[in-house]
């Protein structure tokens, strides 16, 4: 089961901070695309891509939140 360990185990490295930054940028970019998709008379492709980017970014940020919550409780 060694390969199934969570990648956010002990320390916060520069690579992990970069992943968090990318997740935040995914959410922001997704929201911008959603806004422009709605402004462009409900463009389906823009709504799909914007929605998926937003959901993916929030999904990744959820793991960051769980990491810090577990770390605070320990």
Coordinates of N, CA and C in Angstrom, one line a residue:
X1 N 0.8 -1.2 0.0 CA 0.0 0.0 0.0 C 0.9 1.3 0.0
X2 N 2.1 1.1 -0.2 CA 3.0 2.3 -0.1 C 2.7 3.2 -1.3
X3 N 2.3 2.7 -2.4 CA 2.1 3.6 -3.6 C 0.8 4.4 -3.5
X4 N -0.1 4.0 -2.6 CA -1.4 4.7 -2.4 C -1.3 5.8 -1.4
X5 N -0.2 6.2 -0.9 CA -0.1 7.3 0.1 C -0.5 8.6 -0.6
X6 N -1.0 9.5 0.3 CA -1.3 10.8 -0.2 C -0.1 11.6 -0.5
X7 N 0.0 12.4 -1.5 CA 1.2 13.2 -1.9 C 1.4 14.3 -0.9
X8 N 0.4 14.7 -0.1 CA 0.6 15.8 0.8 C 0.9 15.2 2.2
X9 N 2.0 14.5 2.4 CA 2.2 13.8 3.6 C 2.8 14.7 4.7
X10 N 4.0 15.2 4.6 CA 4.6 15.9 5.7 C 4.9 17.3 5.5
X11 N 5.6 17.6 4.4 CA 6.1 19.0 4.2 C 5.4 19.6 3.0
X12 N 5.5 20.9 3.0 CA 5.0 21.7 1.9 C 6.1 22.2 1.0
X13 N 6.3 21.6 -0.2 CA 7.4 22.0 -1.0 C 7.0 23.1 -2.0
X14 N 7.9 23.5 -2.8 CA 7.7 24.5 -3.8 C 6.8 23.9 -4.9
X15 N 6.9 22.7 -5.2 CA 6.1 22.0 -6.2 C 4.6 22.0 -5.7
X16 N 4.4 21.7 -4.5 CA 3.0 21.6 -3.9 C 2.4 23.0 -3.9
X17 N 3.2 24.0 -3.6 CA 2.7 25.4 -3.7 C 2.3 25.8 -5.1
X18 N 3.1 25.3 -6.0 CA 2.8 25.6 -7.5 C 1.5 24.9 -7.9
X19 N 1.3 23.7 -7.4 CA 0.0 23.0 -7.7 C -1.2 23.7 -7.1
X20 N -1.0 24.3 -5.9 CA -2.1 25.1 -5.3 C -2.4 26.3 -6.1
X21 N -1.3 27.0 -6.6 CA -1.5 28.2 -7.4 C -2.2 27.8 -8.7
X22 N -1.8 26.7 -9.3 CA -2.5 26.3 -10.6 C -3.9 26.0 -10.3
X23 N -4.3 25.4 -9.2 CA -5.7 25.1 -8.9 C -6.5 26.4 -8.7
X24 N -5.9 27.4 -8.1 CA -6.6 28.7 -7.9 C -6.7 29.4 -9.3
X25 N -5.7 29.3 -10.1 CA -5.8 29.9 -11.5 C -6.8 29.2 -12.3
X26 N -7.0 27.8 -12.1 CA -8.0 27.1 -12.9 C -9.4 27.6 -12.5
X27 N -9.6 27.8 -11.3 CA -10.9 28.3 -10.8 C -11.2 29.7 -11.4
X28 N -10.2 30.6 -11.3 CA -10.4 32.0 -11.9 C -10.6 31.9 -13.4
X29 N -9.8 31.2 -14.1 CA -9.9 31.1 -15.5 C -11.3 30.5 -15.9
X30 N -11.7 29.5 -15.2 CA -13.0 28.8 -15.4 C -14.1 29.8 -15.3
X31 N -14.1 30.6 -14.2 CA -15.1 31.6 -14.0 C -15.1 32.7 -15.0
X32 N -13.9 33.1 -15.5 CA -13.9 34.1 -16.6 C -14.5 33.5 -17.9
X33 N -14.1 32.3 -18.2 CA -14.7 31.6 -19.4 C -16.2 31.5 -19.3
X34 N -16.7 31.1 -18.1 CA -18.1 31.0 -17.9 C -18.8 32.4 -18.1
X35 N -18.2 33.4 -17.6 CA -18.8 34.8 -17.7 C -18.8 35.1 -19.2
X36 N -17.8 34.9 -19.9 CA -17.8 35.3 -21.3 C -18.7 34.3 -22.1
X37 N -18.8 33.1 -21.7 CA -19.8 32.2 -22.4 C -21.2 32.6 -22.2
X38 N -21.5 33.1 -21.1 CA -22.9 33.6 -20.8 C -23.1 35.0 -21.6
X39 N -22.0 35.8 -21.6 CA -22.1 37.1 -22.3 C -22.2 36.8 -23.9
X40 N -21.7 35.7 -24.3 CA -21.8 35.4 -25.8 C -23.0 34.6 -26.1
X41 N -24.1 34.9 -25.6 CA -25.4 34.3 -25.9 C -25.4 32.8 -25.6
X42 N -24.9 32.4 -24.4 CA -24.8 31.0 -24.0 C -24.1 30.1 -24.9
X43 N -22.9 30.4 -25.2 CA -22.0 29.5 -26.0 C -21.8 28.2 -25.3
X44 N -22.2 27.1 -25.9 CA -22.1 25.8 -25.2 C -20.7 25.4 -24.9
X45 N -19.8 25.5 -25.9 CA -18.4 25.1 -25.6 C -17.8 25.9 -24.5
X46 N -18.0 27.2 -24.5 CA -17.4 28.0 -23.4 C -18.0 27.7 -22.1
X47 N -19.3 27.4 -22.0 CA -19.9 27.0 -20.8 C -19.3 25.6 -20.3
X48 N -19.1 24.7 -21.2 CA -18.6 23.4 -20.9 C -17.2 23.5 -20.3
X49 N -16.3 24.2 -21.1 CA -14.9 24.3 -20.7 C -14.8 25.1 -19.4
X50 N -15.5 26.2 -19.3 CA -15.5 27.0 -18.1 C -16.0 26.3 -16.9
X51 N -17.0 25.5 -17.0 CA -17.6 24.7 -15.9 C -16.6 23.6 -15.5
X52 N -16.0 23.0 -16.5 CA -15.1 21.9 -16.1 C -13.8 22.4 -15.5
X53 N -13.3 23.5 -15.9 CA -12.1 24.1 -15.3 C -12.4 24.5 -13.9
X54 N -13.6 25.1 -13.7 CA -14.0 25.6 -12.3 C -14.1 24.4 -11.4
X55 N -14.8 23.4 -11.8 CA -15.0 22.2 -11.0 C -13.7 21.5 -10.7
X56 N -12.8 21.3 -11.7 CA -11.6 20.7 -11.5 C -10.7 21.5 -10.5
X57 N -10.7 22.8 -10.6 CA -9.9 23.6 -9.7 C -10.5 23.5 -8.3
X58 N -11.8 23.5 -8.1 CA -12.4 23.4 -6.8 C -12.1 22.0 -6.2
X59 N -12.1 21.0 -7.1 CA -11.9 19.6 -6.6 C -10.4 19.5 -6.1
X60 N -9.5 20.1 -6.8 CA -8.1 20.1 -6.3 C -7.9 20.9 -5.1
X61 N -8.6 22.0 -5.0 CA -8.5 22.9 -3.8 C -9.1 22.2 -2.6
X62 N -10.1 21.3 -2.8 CA -10.7 20.6 -1.7 C -9.6 19.7 -1.0
X63 N -8.7 19.1 -1.7 CA -7.7 18.3 -1.1 C -6.7 19.2 -0.3
X64 N -6.4 20.4 -0.8 CA -5.6 21.3 -0.1 C -6.2 21.7 1.3
X65 N -7.5 21.9 1.2 CA -8.3 22.3 2.4 C -8.2 21.1 3.4
X66 N -8.4 19.9 2.9 CA -8.4 18.7 3.8 C -7.0 18.5 4.4
X67 N -6.0 18.8 3.7 CA -4.6 18.7 4.2 C -4.4 19.7 5.3
X68 N -4.7 20.9 5.1 CA -4.5 21.9 6.2 C -5.4 21.6 7.4
X69 N -6.6 21.1 7.2 CA -7.5 20.8 8.3 C -6.9 19.6 9.1
X70 N -6.4 18.6 8.5 CA -5.8 17.5 9.2 C -4.5 17.9 9.9
X71 N -3.8 18.8 9.3 CA -2.5 19.3 9.9 C -2.8 20.1 11.1
X72 N -3.8 20.9 11.1 CA -4.2 21.7 12.2 C -4.7 20.9 13.4
X73 N -5.4 19.8 13.1 CA -5.9 18.9 14.1 C -4.9 18.0 14.8
X74 N -3.8 17.8 14.0 CA -2.7 16.9 14.6 C -1.8 17.6 15.6

